[in-house]
């Protein structure tokens, strides 16, 4: 019999890793930040929010026994991102994991959408992910090790029936391909880059006023007949952050209740 030296549960252990999560003040980013901490990581929590969201995340992480810092950052601002990475490394240690979840969504028919509405969303959802990855990778490349996970969307793969969000869909398709492109640029230097594409997930983004009436539609269109909970994004993120996915790079992991099968 061949001896097995692999300890499979330890593959998911993030003990003593330093992680950065953008969009950590709400929704998917907040829950992933806490999930990484539950697996052992210390987490720098970045968000533009000025309400209690970020401090809630820090409190939840500290309750797990890990360290957390809150940094107010707009992901469209390159200098602030570079500073945030420096502070995360100074306070928590060498950066090993980054999850880029900051994003916005809104809707308007394409023929009426202003240039400003289009550009503002692209600046946050696409340029913000690019700048975040760049700042994070510049630290990780020095250590020769790291895992970056970008939160894209199934809207980067399919077009959501009834939602007029050409800019959002295009931004998410771009995030998926940006992730694959960065994965290939850094594949020989120890950095893995993957994306997660959630389906409809119950978060503040999806409870904004113009969308509330569509929740039932979302549920009926999804093969699993329900929206995801934010908890259901944690396992995929821990998988991609950890050694459990050591041979995965350039992957877009659809977490969509089967949506894209239909
Ligand atoms: P959320 O609850 O609104 O969380 C997003 C967080 O990002 C918010 O705290 C938001 O702050 C912050 N943010 C926005 N612009 C920022 C900026 N320029 N710099 C830094 N932080 C910024 O939304 P969510 O549903 O968790 O979404 C998280 C990610 O998942 C997004 O990329 C979204 O596109 C993606 N996603 C969501 C779903 C879904 O069904 N919910 C499905 C697929 C993909 P403000 O609240 O102040 O804007």
mmCIF file of C-alpha atoms and ligand atoms in Angstrom:
data_model
loop_
_atom_site.group_PDB
_atom_site.id
_atom_site.type_symbol
_atom_site.label_atom_id
_atom_site.label_comp_id
_atom_site.label_asym_id
_atom_site.label_seq_id
_atom_site.Cartn_x
_atom_site.Cartn_y
_atom_site.Cartn_z
ATOM 1 C CA UNK A 1 0.000 0.000 0.000
ATOM 2 C CA UNK A 2 1.328 3.478 -0.882
ATOM 3 C CA UNK A 3 1.733 5.756 2.147
ATOM 4 C CA UNK A 4 -0.368 8.925 1.897
ATOM 5 C CA UNK A 5 1.414 11.932 3.317
ATOM 6 C CA UNK A 6 -1.254 14.451 2.317
ATOM 7 C CA UNK A 7 -3.362 15.863 5.146
ATOM 8 C CA UNK A 8 -6.455 16.844 3.159
ATOM 9 C CA UNK A 9 -8.242 19.067 5.732
ATOM 10 C CA UNK A 10 -5.013 21.059 6.232
ATOM 11 C CA UNK A 11 -5.203 22.095 2.576
ATOM 12 C CA UNK A 12 -7.868 24.645 3.558
ATOM 13 C CA UNK A 13 -5.891 26.050 6.500
ATOM 14 C CA UNK A 14 -5.026 29.745 6.142
ATOM 15 C CA UNK A 15 -3.263 30.049 9.502
ATOM 16 C CA UNK A 16 -0.964 33.028 9.727
ATOM 17 C CA UNK A 17 -1.660 34.221 6.186
ATOM 18 C CA UNK A 18 -2.331 37.904 5.694
ATOM 19 C CA UNK A 19 -5.314 38.659 3.481
ATOM 20 C CA UNK A 20 -6.788 41.797 1.951
ATOM 21 C CA UNK A 21 -10.473 41.972 1.075
ATOM 22 C CA UNK A 22 -11.931 44.929 -0.828
ATOM 23 C CA UNK A 23 -15.642 45.610 -0.441
ATOM 24 C CA UNK A 24 -15.280 44.145 3.054
ATOM 25 C CA UNK A 25 -17.850 46.498 4.577
ATOM 26 C CA UNK A 26 -20.895 44.701 3.194
ATOM 27 C CA UNK A 27 -22.364 41.621 1.550
ATOM 28 C CA UNK A 28 -20.131 39.061 -0.134
ATOM 29 C CA UNK A 29 -16.837 40.783 0.731
ATOM 30 C CA UNK A 30 -17.755 41.071 4.402
ATOM 31 C CA UNK A 31 -18.699 37.417 4.712
ATOM 32 C CA UNK A 32 -15.618 36.218 2.817
ATOM 33 C CA UNK A 33 -13.362 38.370 5.043
ATOM 34 C CA UNK A 34 -14.808 36.687 8.142
ATOM 35 C CA UNK A 35 -14.596 33.244 6.492
ATOM 36 C CA UNK A 36 -10.888 33.709 5.710
ATOM 37 C CA UNK A 37 -10.341 34.659 9.364
ATOM 38 C CA UNK A 38 -12.245 31.573 10.537
ATOM 39 C CA UNK A 39 -9.704 29.546 8.529
ATOM 40 C CA UNK A 40 -6.793 31.313 10.253
ATOM 41 C CA UNK A 41 -6.020 34.469 8.250
ATOM 42 C CA UNK A 42 -5.477 37.983 9.563
ATOM 43 C CA UNK A 43 -7.434 40.346 7.360
ATOM 44 C CA UNK A 44 -7.097 43.944 6.164
ATOM 45 C CA UNK A 45 -10.643 45.066 5.396
ATOM 46 C CA UNK A 46 -10.932 47.732 2.694
ATOM 47 C CA UNK A 47 -14.075 49.612 1.714
ATOM 48 C CA UNK A 48 -15.270 53.051 0.665
ATOM 49 C CA UNK A 49 -18.178 52.917 3.120
ATOM 50 C CA UNK A 50 -18.394 55.452 5.856
ATOM 51 C CA UNK A 51 -21.060 53.673 7.920
ATOM 52 C CA UNK A 52 -20.527 50.925 10.499
ATOM 53 C CA UNK A 53 -19.999 48.185 7.884
ATOM 54 C CA UNK A 54 -16.217 48.048 8.094
ATOM 55 C CA UNK A 55 -16.047 48.208 11.877
ATOM 56 C CA UNK A 56 -18.642 45.408 12.038
ATOM 57 C CA UNK A 57 -16.389 43.258 9.848
ATOM 58 C CA UNK A 58 -13.386 43.975 12.066
ATOM 59 C CA UNK A 59 -15.401 43.074 15.176
ATOM 60 C CA UNK A 60 -16.589 39.805 13.626
ATOM 61 C CA UNK A 61 -13.018 38.879 12.681
ATOM 62 C CA UNK A 62 -11.605 39.748 16.100
ATOM 63 C CA UNK A 63 -14.298 37.528 17.633
ATOM 64 C CA UNK A 64 -12.718 34.591 15.734
ATOM 65 C CA UNK A 65 -9.411 35.315 17.490
ATOM 66 C CA UNK A 66 -7.664 36.696 14.399
ATOM 67 C CA UNK A 67 -6.388 40.213 13.774
ATOM 68 C CA UNK A 68 -8.131 42.704 11.514
ATOM 69 C CA UNK A 69 -7.645 46.302 10.421
ATOM 70 C CA UNK A 70 -10.091 48.596 8.662
ATOM 71 C CA UNK A 71 -8.819 50.821 5.873
ATOM 72 C CA UNK A 72 -11.077 53.278 4.095
ATOM 73 C CA UNK A 73 -10.140 53.075 0.418
ATOM 74 C CA UNK A 74 -11.739 53.934 -2.876
ATOM 75 C CA UNK A 75 -10.586 51.237 -5.309
ATOM 76 C CA UNK A 76 -10.459 53.760 -8.149
ATOM 77 C CA UNK A 77 -7.551 55.489 -6.364
ATOM 78 C CA UNK A 78 -4.254 53.796 -7.107
ATOM 79 C CA UNK A 79 -2.171 55.629 -4.487
ATOM 80 C CA UNK A 80 -4.613 54.711 -1.683
ATOM 81 C CA UNK A 81 -4.498 51.058 -2.706
ATOM 82 C CA UNK A 82 -0.698 51.006 -2.675
ATOM 83 C CA UNK A 83 -0.736 52.642 0.776
ATOM 84 C CA UNK A 84 -3.345 50.146 2.016
ATOM 85 C CA UNK A 85 -1.228 47.176 0.908
ATOM 86 C CA UNK A 86 1.813 48.694 2.631
ATOM 87 C CA UNK A 87 -0.168 49.199 5.841
ATOM 88 C CA UNK A 88 -1.613 45.667 5.714
ATOM 89 C CA UNK A 89 1.905 44.224 5.389
ATOM 90 C CA UNK A 90 3.308 46.463 8.131
ATOM 91 C CA UNK A 91 0.510 45.684 10.608
ATOM 92 C CA UNK A 92 -0.350 42.074 9.723
ATOM 93 C CA UNK A 93 2.546 40.539 7.739
ATOM 94 C CA UNK A 94 3.451 39.527 4.187
ATOM 95 C CA UNK A 95 0.410 39.548 1.921
ATOM 96 C CA UNK A 96 -0.618 36.066 0.780
ATOM 97 C CA UNK A 97 -4.295 36.312 -0.172
ATOM 98 C CA UNK A 98 -6.417 39.018 -1.791
ATOM 99 C CA UNK A 99 -10.123 38.994 -2.544
ATOM 100 C CA UNK A 100 -11.393 41.875 -4.660
ATOM 101 C CA UNK A 101 -15.137 42.152 -4.041
ATOM 102 C CA UNK A 102 -15.757 45.921 -4.189
ATOM 103 C CA UNK A 103 -18.302 46.678 -6.872
ATOM 104 C CA UNK A 104 -21.432 48.606 -7.751
ATOM 105 C CA UNK A 105 -24.533 47.863 -9.815
ATOM 106 C CA UNK A 106 -27.291 49.937 -11.341
ATOM 107 C CA UNK A 107 -29.528 49.806 -14.384
ATOM 108 C CA UNK A 108 -30.715 51.853 -17.336
ATOM 109 C CA UNK A 109 -31.655 50.999 -20.918
ATOM 110 C CA UNK A 110 -28.539 51.086 -23.129
ATOM 111 C CA UNK A 111 -30.000 53.719 -25.454
ATOM 112 C CA UNK A 112 -30.556 56.081 -22.504
ATOM 113 C CA UNK A 113 -27.473 55.410 -20.411
ATOM 114 C CA UNK A 114 -25.284 58.447 -19.951
ATOM 115 C CA UNK A 115 -21.580 58.305 -20.614
ATOM 116 C CA UNK A 116 -21.068 59.196 -16.953
ATOM 117 C CA UNK A 117 -23.175 56.282 -15.659
ATOM 118 C CA UNK A 118 -21.285 53.887 -17.951
ATOM 119 C CA UNK A 119 -17.869 55.264 -17.001
ATOM 120 C CA UNK A 120 -18.464 55.440 -13.245
ATOM 121 C CA UNK A 121 -19.412 51.771 -13.105
ATOM 122 C CA UNK A 122 -16.469 50.751 -15.293
ATOM 123 C CA UNK A 123 -14.135 52.764 -13.074
ATOM 124 C CA UNK A 124 -15.198 50.859 -9.945
ATOM 125 C CA UNK A 125 -15.905 47.378 -11.320
ATOM 126 C CA UNK A 126 -13.103 47.057 -13.872
ATOM 127 C CA UNK A 127 -10.415 49.664 -13.247
ATOM 128 C CA UNK A 128 -10.861 49.146 -9.493
ATOM 129 C CA UNK A 129 -10.158 45.423 -9.846
ATOM 130 C CA UNK A 130 -7.175 46.114 -12.102
ATOM 131 C CA UNK A 131 -5.651 48.617 -9.672
ATOM 132 C CA UNK A 132 -6.339 46.341 -6.682
ATOM 133 C CA UNK A 133 -4.667 43.363 -8.377
ATOM 134 C CA UNK A 134 -1.719 45.514 -9.401
ATOM 135 C CA UNK A 135 -1.100 46.818 -5.877
ATOM 136 C CA UNK A 136 -1.574 43.361 -4.323
ATOM 137 C CA UNK A 137 0.602 41.562 -6.885
ATOM 138 C CA UNK A 138 3.440 44.052 -6.490
ATOM 139 C CA UNK A 139 3.687 42.931 -2.860
ATOM 140 C CA UNK A 140 3.098 39.230 -3.570
ATOM 141 C CA UNK A 141 5.666 39.112 -6.400
ATOM 142 C CA UNK A 142 8.344 40.158 -3.900
ATOM 143 C CA UNK A 143 7.448 37.126 -1.762
ATOM 144 C CA UNK A 144 7.054 34.812 -4.800
ATOM 145 C CA UNK A 145 3.727 33.598 -3.467
ATOM 146 C CA UNK A 146 0.088 34.638 -3.412
ATOM 147 C CA UNK A 147 -3.491 33.972 -4.428
ATOM 148 C CA UNK A 148 -5.751 36.677 -5.858
ATOM 149 C CA UNK A 149 -9.489 36.119 -6.240
ATOM 150 C CA UNK A 150 -11.633 38.595 -8.146
ATOM 151 C CA UNK A 151 -15.380 38.604 -7.614
ATOM 152 C CA UNK A 152 -16.858 38.746 -11.109
ATOM 153 C CA UNK A 153 -20.439 37.599 -11.786
ATOM 154 C CA UNK A 154 -22.451 35.156 -13.848
ATOM 155 C CA UNK A 155 -23.458 38.405 -15.629
ATOM 156 C CA UNK A 156 -20.004 38.199 -17.213
ATOM 157 C CA UNK A 157 -21.050 34.898 -18.797
ATOM 158 C CA UNK A 158 -24.790 35.293 -19.501
ATOM 159 C CA UNK A 159 -27.114 38.260 -19.935
ATOM 160 C CA UNK A 160 -29.596 38.545 -17.058
ATOM 161 C CA UNK A 161 -33.096 38.353 -18.473
ATOM 162 C CA UNK A 162 -34.916 41.652 -17.878
ATOM 163 C CA UNK A 163 -31.986 43.574 -16.364
ATOM 164 C CA UNK A 164 -30.807 46.566 -18.388
ATOM 165 C CA UNK A 165 -27.226 46.727 -17.218
ATOM 166 C CA UNK A 166 -25.040 46.580 -20.300
ATOM 167 C CA UNK A 167 -22.200 48.333 -18.452
ATOM 168 C CA UNK A 168 -22.325 45.909 -15.480
ATOM 169 C CA UNK A 169 -22.406 42.808 -17.701
ATOM 170 C CA UNK A 170 -19.509 44.109 -19.792
ATOM 171 C CA UNK A 171 -17.486 45.014 -16.681
ATOM 172 C CA UNK A 172 -17.876 41.498 -15.271
ATOM 173 C CA UNK A 173 -16.958 39.780 -18.556
ATOM 174 C CA UNK A 174 -13.859 41.969 -18.543
ATOM 175 C CA UNK A 175 -13.009 41.012 -14.928
ATOM 176 C CA UNK A 176 -13.101 37.324 -15.869
ATOM 177 C CA UNK A 177 -10.716 37.842 -18.784
ATOM 178 C CA UNK A 178 -8.514 40.286 -16.878
ATOM 179 C CA UNK A 179 -8.121 37.589 -14.200
ATOM 180 C CA UNK A 180 -7.110 34.970 -16.758
ATOM 181 C CA UNK A 181 -4.685 37.408 -18.395
ATOM 182 C CA UNK A 182 -3.019 38.303 -15.084
ATOM 183 C CA UNK A 183 -2.916 34.610 -14.160
ATOM 184 C CA UNK A 184 -0.824 33.958 -17.253
ATOM 185 C CA UNK A 185 1.473 36.964 -16.694
ATOM 186 C CA UNK A 186 2.340 35.752 -13.194
ATOM 187 C CA UNK A 187 2.024 31.979 -13.618
ATOM 188 C CA UNK A 188 5.766 31.364 -13.330
ATOM 189 C CA UNK A 189 6.210 33.751 -10.393
ATOM 190 C CA UNK A 190 4.104 32.056 -7.724
ATOM 191 C CA UNK A 191 0.948 34.152 -8.038
ATOM 192 C CA UNK A 192 -2.377 32.498 -8.852
ATOM 193 C CA UNK A 193 -5.295 34.603 -10.090
ATOM 194 C CA UNK A 194 -8.810 33.207 -10.280
ATOM 195 C CA UNK A 195 -12.322 34.626 -10.288
ATOM 196 C CA UNK A 196 -15.583 33.670 -8.638
ATOM 197 C CA UNK A 197 -18.770 34.382 -10.571
ATOM 198 C CA UNK A 198 -21.718 34.398 -8.187
ATOM 199 C CA UNK A 199 -25.271 33.987 -9.353
ATOM 200 C CA UNK A 200 -28.080 35.934 -7.690
ATOM 201 C CA UNK A 201 -26.988 36.405 -4.075
ATOM 202 C CA UNK A 202 -29.004 38.027 -1.304
ATOM 203 C CA UNK A 203 -26.992 41.145 -0.346
ATOM 204 C CA UNK A 204 -27.685 44.878 -0.002
ATOM 205 C CA UNK A 205 -26.760 45.205 -3.703
ATOM 206 C CA UNK A 206 -29.735 43.034 -4.591
ATOM 207 C CA UNK A 207 -32.164 44.667 -2.217
ATOM 208 C CA UNK A 208 -31.807 48.129 -3.681
ATOM 209 C CA UNK A 209 -35.280 49.572 -4.290
ATOM 210 C CA UNK A 210 -35.605 48.952 -8.034
ATOM 211 C CA UNK A 211 -34.748 45.273 -7.616
ATOM 212 C CA UNK A 212 -36.862 44.113 -4.706
ATOM 213 C CA UNK A 213 -39.803 43.129 -6.926
ATOM 214 C CA UNK A 214 -37.468 40.984 -9.035
ATOM 215 C CA UNK A 215 -36.388 38.643 -6.258
ATOM 216 C CA UNK A 216 -39.109 36.118 -7.089
ATOM 217 C CA UNK A 217 -38.063 36.252 -10.747
ATOM 218 C CA UNK A 218 -34.456 35.563 -9.789
ATOM 219 C CA UNK A 219 -35.516 32.566 -7.732
ATOM 220 C CA UNK A 220 -37.733 31.082 -10.425
ATOM 221 C CA UNK A 221 -35.058 31.537 -13.125
ATOM 222 C CA UNK A 222 -32.420 29.721 -11.029
ATOM 223 C CA UNK A 223 -32.359 25.909 -11.329
ATOM 224 C CA UNK A 224 -31.937 25.601 -7.520
ATOM 225 C CA UNK A 225 -35.043 27.841 -7.172
ATOM 226 C CA UNK A 226 -33.436 30.196 -4.677
ATOM 227 C CA UNK A 227 -30.841 32.925 -4.417
ATOM 228 C CA UNK A 228 -27.469 32.170 -2.845
ATOM 229 C CA UNK A 229 -26.702 33.284 0.695
ATOM 230 C CA UNK A 230 -23.454 35.144 1.300
ATOM 231 C CA UNK A 231 -22.312 32.146 3.373
ATOM 232 C CA UNK A 232 -22.271 30.102 0.169
ATOM 233 C CA UNK A 233 -19.495 32.300 -1.287
ATOM 234 C CA UNK A 234 -17.127 31.486 1.589
ATOM 235 C CA UNK A 235 -16.259 27.887 0.633
ATOM 236 C CA UNK A 236 -15.330 28.774 -2.959
ATOM 237 C CA UNK A 237 -13.210 31.709 -1.712
ATOM 238 C CA UNK A 238 -11.392 29.602 0.901
ATOM 239 C CA UNK A 239 -10.780 26.923 -1.743
ATOM 240 C CA UNK A 240 -9.226 29.398 -4.181
ATOM 241 C CA UNK A 241 -7.280 31.204 -1.437
ATOM 242 C CA UNK A 242 -5.728 28.064 -0.008
ATOM 243 C CA UNK A 243 -3.417 25.227 -1.000
ATOM 244 C CA UNK A 244 -6.541 23.206 -1.832
ATOM 245 C CA UNK A 245 -6.455 24.938 -5.222
ATOM 246 C CA UNK A 246 -2.666 24.943 -5.717
ATOM 247 C CA UNK A 247 -2.986 23.803 -9.370
ATOM 248 C CA UNK A 248 -5.827 26.219 -10.241
ATOM 249 C CA UNK A 249 -5.053 29.483 -11.938
ATOM 250 C CA UNK A 250 -7.026 31.423 -14.540
ATOM 251 C CA UNK A 251 -10.213 29.637 -13.468
ATOM 252 C CA UNK A 252 -13.619 31.325 -13.332
ATOM 253 C CA UNK A 253 -15.597 29.435 -10.683
ATOM 254 C CA UNK A 254 -19.337 29.829 -11.318
ATOM 255 C CA UNK A 255 -21.270 29.684 -8.034
ATOM 256 C CA UNK A 256 -24.719 30.158 -9.502
ATOM 257 C CA UNK A 257 -27.101 27.396 -8.386
ATOM 258 C CA UNK A 258 -26.871 25.913 -11.882
ATOM 259 C CA UNK A 259 -28.009 29.115 -13.635
ATOM 260 C CA UNK A 260 -25.534 28.968 -16.503
ATOM 261 C CA UNK A 261 -26.491 25.368 -17.358
ATOM 262 C CA UNK A 262 -29.822 26.548 -18.757
HETATM 263 P P1 LIG B 1 -22.542 45.150 -1.570
HETATM 264 O O1 LIG B 1 -23.235 44.531 -0.407
HETATM 265 O O2 LIG B 1 -23.031 46.456 -2.106
HETATM 266 O O3 LIG B 1 -20.978 45.225 -1.226
HETATM 267 C C1 LIG B 1 -20.064 45.900 -2.065
HETATM 268 C C2 LIG B 1 -19.169 46.768 -1.189
HETATM 269 O O4 LIG B 1 -18.202 47.412 -2.065
HETATM 270 C C3 LIG B 1 -19.964 47.896 -0.497
HETATM 271 O O5 LIG B 1 -19.554 48.056 0.835
HETATM 272 C C4 LIG B 1 -19.618 49.083 -1.356
HETATM 273 O O6 LIG B 1 -19.780 50.327 -0.677
HETATM 274 C C5 LIG B 1 -18.175 48.791 -1.679
HETATM 275 N N1 LIG B 1 -17.694 49.665 -2.747
HETATM 276 C C6 LIG B 1 -18.405 50.199 -3.775
HETATM 277 N N2 LIG B 1 -17.642 50.998 -4.499
HETATM 278 C C7 LIG B 1 -16.406 51.001 -3.926
HETATM 279 C C8 LIG B 1 -15.193 51.666 -4.209
HETATM 280 N N3 LIG B 1 -15.084 52.519 -5.249
HETATM 281 N N4 LIG B 1 -14.128 51.434 -3.430
HETATM 282 C C9 LIG B 1 -14.208 50.583 -2.367
HETATM 283 N N5 LIG B 1 -15.346 49.943 -2.034
HETATM 284 C C10 LIG B 1 -16.437 50.136 -2.813
HETATM 285 O O7 LIG B 1 -22.580 44.173 -2.829
HETATM 286 P P2 LIG B 1 -22.374 42.592 -2.960
HETATM 287 O O8 LIG B 1 -23.623 42.054 -3.524
HETATM 288 O O9 LIG B 1 -21.775 41.997 -1.759
HETATM 289 O O10 LIG B 1 -21.308 42.594 -4.132
HETATM 290 C C11 LIG B 1 -19.941 42.234 -3.960
HETATM 291 C C12 LIG B 1 -19.378 41.839 -5.315
HETATM 292 O O11 LIG B 1 -20.080 40.705 -5.803
HETATM 293 C C13 LIG B 1 -19.546 42.935 -6.377
HETATM 294 O O12 LIG B 1 -18.392 42.985 -7.175
HETATM 295 C C14 LIG B 1 -20.734 42.444 -7.177
HETATM 296 O O13 LIG B 1 -20.721 42.937 -8.494
HETATM 297 C C15 LIG B 1 -20.531 40.947 -7.110
HETATM 298 N N6 LIG B 1 -21.739 40.162 -7.367
HETATM 299 C C16 LIG B 1 -22.857 40.311 -6.589
HETATM 300 C C17 LIG B 1 -23.964 39.527 -6.869
HETATM 301 C C18 LIG B 1 -25.228 39.624 -6.067
HETATM 302 O O14 LIG B 1 -26.248 39.034 -6.502
HETATM 303 N N7 LIG B 1 -25.238 40.288 -4.940
HETATM 304 C C19 LIG B 1 -23.941 38.614 -7.940
HETATM 305 C C20 LIG B 1 -22.797 38.509 -8.686
HETATM 306 C C21 LIG B 1 -21.690 39.279 -8.390
HETATM 307 P P3 LIG B 1 -21.152 51.142 -0.943
HETATM 308 O O15 LIG B 1 -22.236 50.324 -0.292
HETATM 309 O O16 LIG B 1 -20.906 52.442 -0.288
HETATM 310 O O17 LIG B 1 -21.320 51.229 -2.436
#
